Amino acid sequence: MSIVENKIIVKDLVTKSNLPASDYVINPYVGCPHGCRYCYACFMKWFTGHSEEWGSFIDIKQCDKPISQKKLQGKSVFLSSVTDCYNPFEEKYKITRNILEQLISIDCELNISTKSNLVLRDIDLLKQCKNLKVSISVNTLDEKFKNDMDNASSIQERLETLETLYKNGIYTVLFMSPVFPGITDYREIIEKTNKYVDEYWFENLNLRGSYKQDIISYIKRTSPHLLKLYNELYIDGNMEFWNSLSVEIEEYCNVHSIKHVNYFYHKKLVEAKLKQK
């Protein structure tokens, strides 16, 4: 698929965050060539005037304003919330690298989330960050399923990236997101990776908008034995599966002394944060 590429001028790269664990977010790009079929960020195109299919366009942000040290000092910063800051165009434009060069002098809590092994290019800068976590998204060990869902780095490359980061003294997070009911085997993933992962984050699959029917149709075609479960979850709104799995994961992680955060109730966490303001 060809990608529609465009440069845009923005006044500031830093924006306030409504995410539960971040004060600010930095999104160096609009759109994402990884084109995840389940990506909630696809709603962005309705606000940015894009008519192209999600995953087929990328806006490269140009900003002359330096990142404010005063604003971010002592705050938590997330890179990135509605794009992958290490999408393939980062290799060419190095917007994320430029951002990191500014952030290393700021005493902030920095979380980087990506599906790409390109993050290893910047390991020299990552080592200089004072309070850093790098999370790599992995929700399957099945390369075929991964290829059906996104155009990002292979699962093997992601695991090797986690291991390389860990060996270089960088705090690693395996972000098990989104957990696909009946497909994501959290135990298998943990058992394969726990030697080089410091912490695990879990987030459930949320389906809404245009991609809801696409994913349900995919399940009907590839895993028809799971269709009843998906209909209960995403048509009937029955949360029993998630409630039960949440307890199961909690018990497993506690028994095995696995550091973790459960974001299954992301919407509730966001609402709670907004009420605190």
Short mmCIF file of C-alpha atoms in Angstrom, two decimals:
data_model
loop_
_atom_site.label_atom_id
_atom_site.label_comp_id
_atom_site.label_asym_id
_atom_site.label_seq_id
_atom_site.Cartn_x
_atom_site.Cartn_y
_atom_site.Cartn_z
CA MET A 1 0.00 0.00 0.00
CA SER A 2 1.33 3.43 -0.94
CA ILE A 3 1.38 6.01 1.84
CA VAL A 4 0.19 9.58 1.30
CA GLU A 5 2.96 11.67 2.85
CA ASN A 6 2.52 15.28 3.98
CA LYS A 7 4.39 17.77 6.17
CA ILE A 8 2.39 19.96 8.52
CA ILE A 9 3.41 22.86 10.75
CA VAL A 10 2.32 22.72 14.40
CA LYS A 11 2.73 25.27 17.19
CA ASP A 12 3.71 22.76 19.88
CA LEU A 13 4.53 19.05 19.94
CA VAL A 14 3.45 18.67 23.56
CA THR A 15 -0.22 18.36 24.52
CA LYS A 16 -2.06 17.72 27.78
CA SER A 17 -3.03 14.12 28.30
CA ASN A 18 -6.22 12.43 29.44
CA LEU A 19 -4.45 9.08 29.69
CA PRO A 20 -4.61 7.60 33.21
CA ALA A 21 -0.85 7.51 33.79
CA SER A 22 0.43 10.52 31.83
CA ASP A 23 0.39 14.28 32.27
CA TYR A 24 1.46 15.04 28.71
CA VAL A 25 1.65 13.26 25.36
CA ILE A 26 3.85 13.86 22.34
CA ASN A 27 2.70 12.60 18.95
CA PRO A 28 5.37 13.36 16.30
CA TYR A 29 3.08 12.21 13.48
CA VAL A 30 -0.57 12.16 12.46
CA GLY A 31 -1.59 8.77 11.16
CA CYS A 32 0.39 5.54 11.31
CA PRO A 33 1.55 3.25 8.48
CA HIS A 34 1.38 0.27 10.83
CA GLY A 35 -2.34 0.32 10.04
CA CYS A 36 -3.49 -1.80 12.98
CA ARG A 37 -6.98 -3.08 12.20
CA TYR A 38 -8.11 -2.58 15.80
CA CYS A 39 -6.57 0.86 16.30
CA TYR A 40 -8.77 3.25 18.27
CA ALA A 41 -6.73 6.17 16.88
CA CYS A 42 -8.34 5.78 13.47
CA PHE A 43 -10.92 8.33 14.70
CA MET A 44 -8.19 10.94 14.26
CA LYS A 45 -8.75 11.23 10.54
CA TRP A 46 -12.19 12.72 11.06
CA PHE A 47 -10.60 15.60 12.97
CA THR A 48 -7.67 16.11 10.62
CA GLY A 49 -9.55 16.13 7.33
CA HIS A 50 -8.17 12.85 6.01
CA SER A 51 -10.40 10.84 3.70
CA GLU A 52 -7.77 8.15 3.11
CA GLU A 53 -8.00 4.72 4.66
CA TRP A 54 -6.38 4.46 8.10
CA GLY A 55 -2.78 3.33 7.68
CA SER A 56 -2.45 4.88 4.21
CA PHE A 57 -1.45 8.43 5.22
CA ILE A 58 1.15 10.07 7.41
CA ASP A 59 1.55 13.73 8.41
CA ILE A 60 5.03 14.67 9.57
CA LYS A 61 4.88 17.39 12.19
CA GLN A 62 7.24 20.36 11.82
CA CYS A 63 7.67 22.51 14.90
CA ASP A 64 10.16 25.32 15.55
CA LYS A 65 9.16 25.71 19.19
CA PRO A 66 11.55 23.91 21.55
CA ILE A 67 10.07 21.56 24.12
CA SER A 68 9.52 23.43 27.39
CA GLN A 69 11.72 22.14 30.19
CA LYS A 70 9.67 24.07 32.75
CA LYS A 71 6.40 22.51 31.58
CA LEU A 72 7.61 18.91 31.69
CA GLN A 73 9.90 19.02 34.74
CA GLY A 74 8.68 16.41 37.21
CA LYS A 75 5.79 15.38 34.95
CA SER A 76 4.97 12.14 33.14
CA VAL A 77 5.22 12.15 29.35
CA PHE A 78 3.94 9.54 26.91
CA LEU A 79 5.36 8.96 23.44
CA SER A 80 2.93 8.35 21.69
CA SER A 81 -0.85 8.02 22.09
CA VAL A 82 -2.34 8.18 18.57
CA THR A 83 0.59 7.16 16.38
CA ASP A 84 3.70 5.03 16.63
CA CYS A 85 6.62 7.36 17.18
CA TYR A 86 8.88 4.75 15.52
CA ASN A 87 6.79 4.15 12.42
CA PRO A 88 8.86 3.60 9.23
CA PHE A 89 8.89 7.31 8.34
CA GLU A 90 10.81 8.05 11.55
CA GLU A 91 13.86 6.46 9.93
CA LYS A 92 13.77 9.22 7.32
CA TYR A 93 12.60 12.26 9.28
CA LYS A 94 14.01 11.57 12.79
CA ILE A 95 11.32 13.66 14.50
CA THR A 96 11.26 11.32 17.50
CA ARG A 97 15.03 11.35 17.76
CA ASN A 98 15.00 15.15 17.81
CA ILE A 99 12.39 15.04 20.58
CA LEU A 100 14.52 12.62 22.62
CA GLU A 101 17.54 14.89 22.24
CA GLN A 102 15.50 17.60 23.96
CA LEU A 103 13.97 15.34 26.61
CA ILE A 104 17.22 13.87 27.94
CA SER A 105 17.98 17.12 29.77
CA ILE A 106 14.52 17.22 31.39
CA ASP A 107 13.85 15.39 34.65
CA CYS A 108 10.53 13.87 33.63
CA GLU A 109 9.04 10.40 33.69
CA LEU A 110 9.12 9.24 30.07
CA ASN A 111 7.16 6.30 28.66
CA ILE A 112 7.77 5.28 25.06
CA SER A 113 5.39 2.83 23.40
CA THR A 114 6.05 1.22 20.02
CA LYS A 115 5.62 -1.87 17.85
CA SER A 116 8.88 -1.22 16.00
CA ASN A 117 12.46 -2.37 16.42
CA LEU A 118 13.52 1.05 15.06
CA VAL A 119 13.60 2.19 18.69
CA LEU A 120 16.99 0.45 18.95
CA ARG A 121 18.46 3.10 16.65
CA ASP A 122 18.17 5.57 19.53
CA ILE A 123 19.60 3.38 22.27
CA ASP A 124 22.38 5.94 22.80
CA LEU A 125 19.78 8.55 23.77
CA LEU A 126 17.57 6.15 25.70
CA LYS A 127 20.49 5.38 28.00
CA GLN A 128 20.71 9.08 28.87
CA CYS A 129 17.07 9.44 29.89
CA LYS A 130 16.72 9.81 33.65
CA ASN A 131 13.41 8.03 34.23
CA LEU A 132 12.43 5.91 31.26
CA LYS A 133 10.23 2.94 30.41
CA VAL A 134 10.05 1.51 26.91
CA SER A 135 7.00 -0.61 26.16
CA ILE A 136 6.74 -2.94 23.19
CA SER A 137 3.27 -4.12 22.18
CA VAL A 138 2.93 -7.90 21.91
CA ASN A 139 -0.43 -9.67 22.07
CA THR A 140 0.41 -12.93 20.29
CA LEU A 141 3.32 -15.21 19.43
CA ASP A 142 1.62 -16.17 16.17
CA GLU A 143 3.23 -14.27 13.28
CA LYS A 144 0.32 -15.00 10.95
CA PHE A 145 -2.20 -13.45 13.33
CA LYS A 146 0.11 -10.49 13.82
CA ASN A 147 0.41 -10.03 10.04
CA ASP A 148 -3.37 -10.12 9.76
CA MET A 149 -3.59 -7.29 12.27
CA ASP A 150 -0.72 -4.86 11.55
CA ASN A 151 2.23 -3.92 9.33
CA ALA A 152 4.69 -3.32 12.17
CA SER A 153 7.80 -5.29 13.15
CA SER A 154 7.48 -9.05 13.43
CA ILE A 155 6.84 -10.62 16.82
CA GLN A 156 10.34 -12.08 16.80
CA GLU A 157 11.82 -8.63 16.15
CA ARG A 158 9.78 -7.16 18.99
CA LEU A 159 10.96 -9.81 21.43
CA GLU A 160 14.56 -9.31 20.34
CA THR A 161 14.08 -5.57 20.82
CA LEU A 162 12.86 -6.08 24.38
CA GLU A 163 15.83 -8.32 25.13
CA THR A 164 18.33 -5.86 23.65
CA LEU A 165 16.87 -2.95 25.59
CA TYR A 166 16.93 -4.99 28.80
CA LYS A 167 20.57 -6.00 28.28
CA ASN A 168 21.41 -2.31 27.87
CA GLY A 169 19.92 -1.43 31.25
CA ILE A 170 16.70 0.11 29.93
CA TYR A 171 13.48 -0.61 31.83
CA THR A 172 11.32 -2.79 29.62
CA VAL A 173 7.57 -3.18 29.49
CA LEU A 174 5.70 -5.74 27.45
CA PHE A 175 2.39 -4.09 26.64
CA MET A 176 -0.06 -6.94 26.04
CA SER A 177 -2.46 -4.86 24.02
CA PRO A 178 -5.01 -5.46 22.90
CA VAL A 179 -5.81 -8.78 24.53
CA PHE A 180 -7.93 -10.71 22.01
CA PRO A 181 -10.44 -12.99 23.77
CA GLY A 182 -9.64 -16.62 23.10
CA ILE A 183 -6.55 -15.73 21.06
CA THR A 184 -4.09 -13.91 23.31
CA ASP A 185 -2.41 -16.41 25.64
CA TYR A 186 -1.02 -14.19 28.38
CA ARG A 187 0.70 -17.06 30.21
CA GLU A 188 2.53 -18.25 27.10
CA ILE A 189 3.76 -14.72 26.37
CA ILE A 190 4.93 -14.12 29.95
CA GLU A 191 6.69 -17.46 30.19
CA LYS A 192 8.58 -16.78 26.96
CA THR A 193 9.64 -13.24 27.87
CA ASN A 194 9.90 -12.88 31.65
CA LYS A 195 13.73 -13.10 31.68
CA TYR A 196 14.03 -9.76 29.90
CA VAL A 197 10.81 -7.92 30.76
CA ASP A 198 10.63 -5.74 33.88
CA GLU A 199 6.90 -5.12 33.83
CA TYR A 200 3.75 -6.17 31.98
CA TRP A 201 0.80 -3.99 31.04
CA PHE A 202 -2.54 -5.47 30.00
CA GLU A 203 -5.25 -3.81 27.94
CA ASN A 204 -8.39 -5.46 26.62
CA LEU A 205 -9.66 -5.29 23.05
CA ASN A 206 -12.17 -2.47 22.66
CA LEU A 207 -14.24 -2.53 19.51
CA ARG A 208 -16.20 0.44 18.27
CA GLY A 209 -16.70 2.50 15.16
CA SER A 210 -15.84 1.26 11.69
CA TYR A 211 -13.41 -1.44 12.77
CA LYS A 212 -15.83 -3.26 15.08
CA GLN A 213 -17.57 -5.18 12.32
CA ASP A 214 -14.28 -5.77 10.53
CA ILE A 215 -12.80 -7.59 13.54
CA ILE A 216 -15.99 -9.56 14.19
CA SER A 217 -16.07 -10.61 10.54
CA TYR A 218 -12.42 -11.66 10.83
CA ILE A 219 -13.25 -13.81 13.87
CA LYS A 220 -16.21 -15.35 12.05
CA ARG A 221 -13.96 -16.28 9.13
CA THR A 222 -10.85 -17.47 10.98
CA SER A 223 -12.07 -18.57 14.45
CA PRO A 224 -15.79 -19.32 14.17
CA HIS A 225 -15.72 -21.16 17.52
CA LEU A 226 -15.08 -17.74 19.16
CA LEU A 227 -17.90 -15.88 17.41
CA LYS A 228 -20.42 -16.50 20.20
CA LEU A 229 -18.01 -15.03 22.76
CA TYR A 230 -17.31 -11.95 20.60
CA ASN A 231 -21.00 -11.35 20.06
CA GLU A 232 -21.60 -11.54 23.81
CA LEU A 233 -18.79 -9.06 24.46
CA TYR A 234 -19.22 -6.58 21.63
CA ILE A 235 -22.87 -6.89 20.63
CA ASP A 236 -24.55 -7.73 23.96
CA GLY A 237 -22.07 -5.82 26.15
CA ASN A 238 -21.54 -8.68 28.60
CA MET A 239 -18.41 -7.90 30.67
CA GLU A 240 -18.25 -11.20 32.54
CA PHE A 241 -15.36 -12.51 30.43
CA TRP A 242 -13.20 -9.45 31.14
CA ASN A 243 -14.04 -9.43 34.83
CA SER A 244 -13.06 -13.08 35.14
CA LEU A 245 -9.88 -12.72 33.07
CA SER A 246 -8.86 -9.65 35.06
CA VAL A 247 -9.03 -11.62 38.31
CA GLU A 248 -7.18 -14.54 36.71
CA ILE A 249 -4.32 -12.34 35.47
CA GLU A 250 -4.09 -10.60 38.84
CA GLU A 251 -3.81 -13.90 40.67
CA TYR A 252 -1.27 -15.31 38.21
CA CYS A 253 0.96 -12.23 38.40
CA ASN A 254 0.81 -12.10 42.18
CA VAL A 255 1.67 -15.79 42.56
CA HIS A 256 4.64 -15.42 40.21
CA SER A 257 5.74 -12.01 41.57
CA ILE A 258 5.25 -10.34 38.19
CA LYS A 259 5.13 -6.57 38.21
CA HIS A 260 2.10 -5.48 36.22
CA VAL A 261 -0.60 -2.91 35.53
CA ASN A 262 -4.09 -3.80 34.38
CA TYR A 263 -5.69 -1.29 32.00
CA PHE A 264 -8.75 -3.43 31.27
CA TYR A 265 -10.97 -0.68 32.63
CA HIS A 266 -9.27 2.08 30.65
CA LYS A 267 -12.46 4.09 30.14
CA LYS A 268 -13.19 4.10 33.87
CA LEU A 269 -9.61 5.13 34.63
CA VAL A 270 -9.86 8.05 32.20
CA GLU A 271 -13.19 9.15 33.68
CA ALA A 272 -11.73 8.98 37.20
CA LYS A 273 -8.77 11.11 36.13
CA LEU A 274 -11.04 13.74 34.58
CA LYS A 275 -13.06 13.96 37.79
CA GLN A 276 -9.88 14.75 39.72
CA LYS A 277 -9.23 17.85 37.64
#
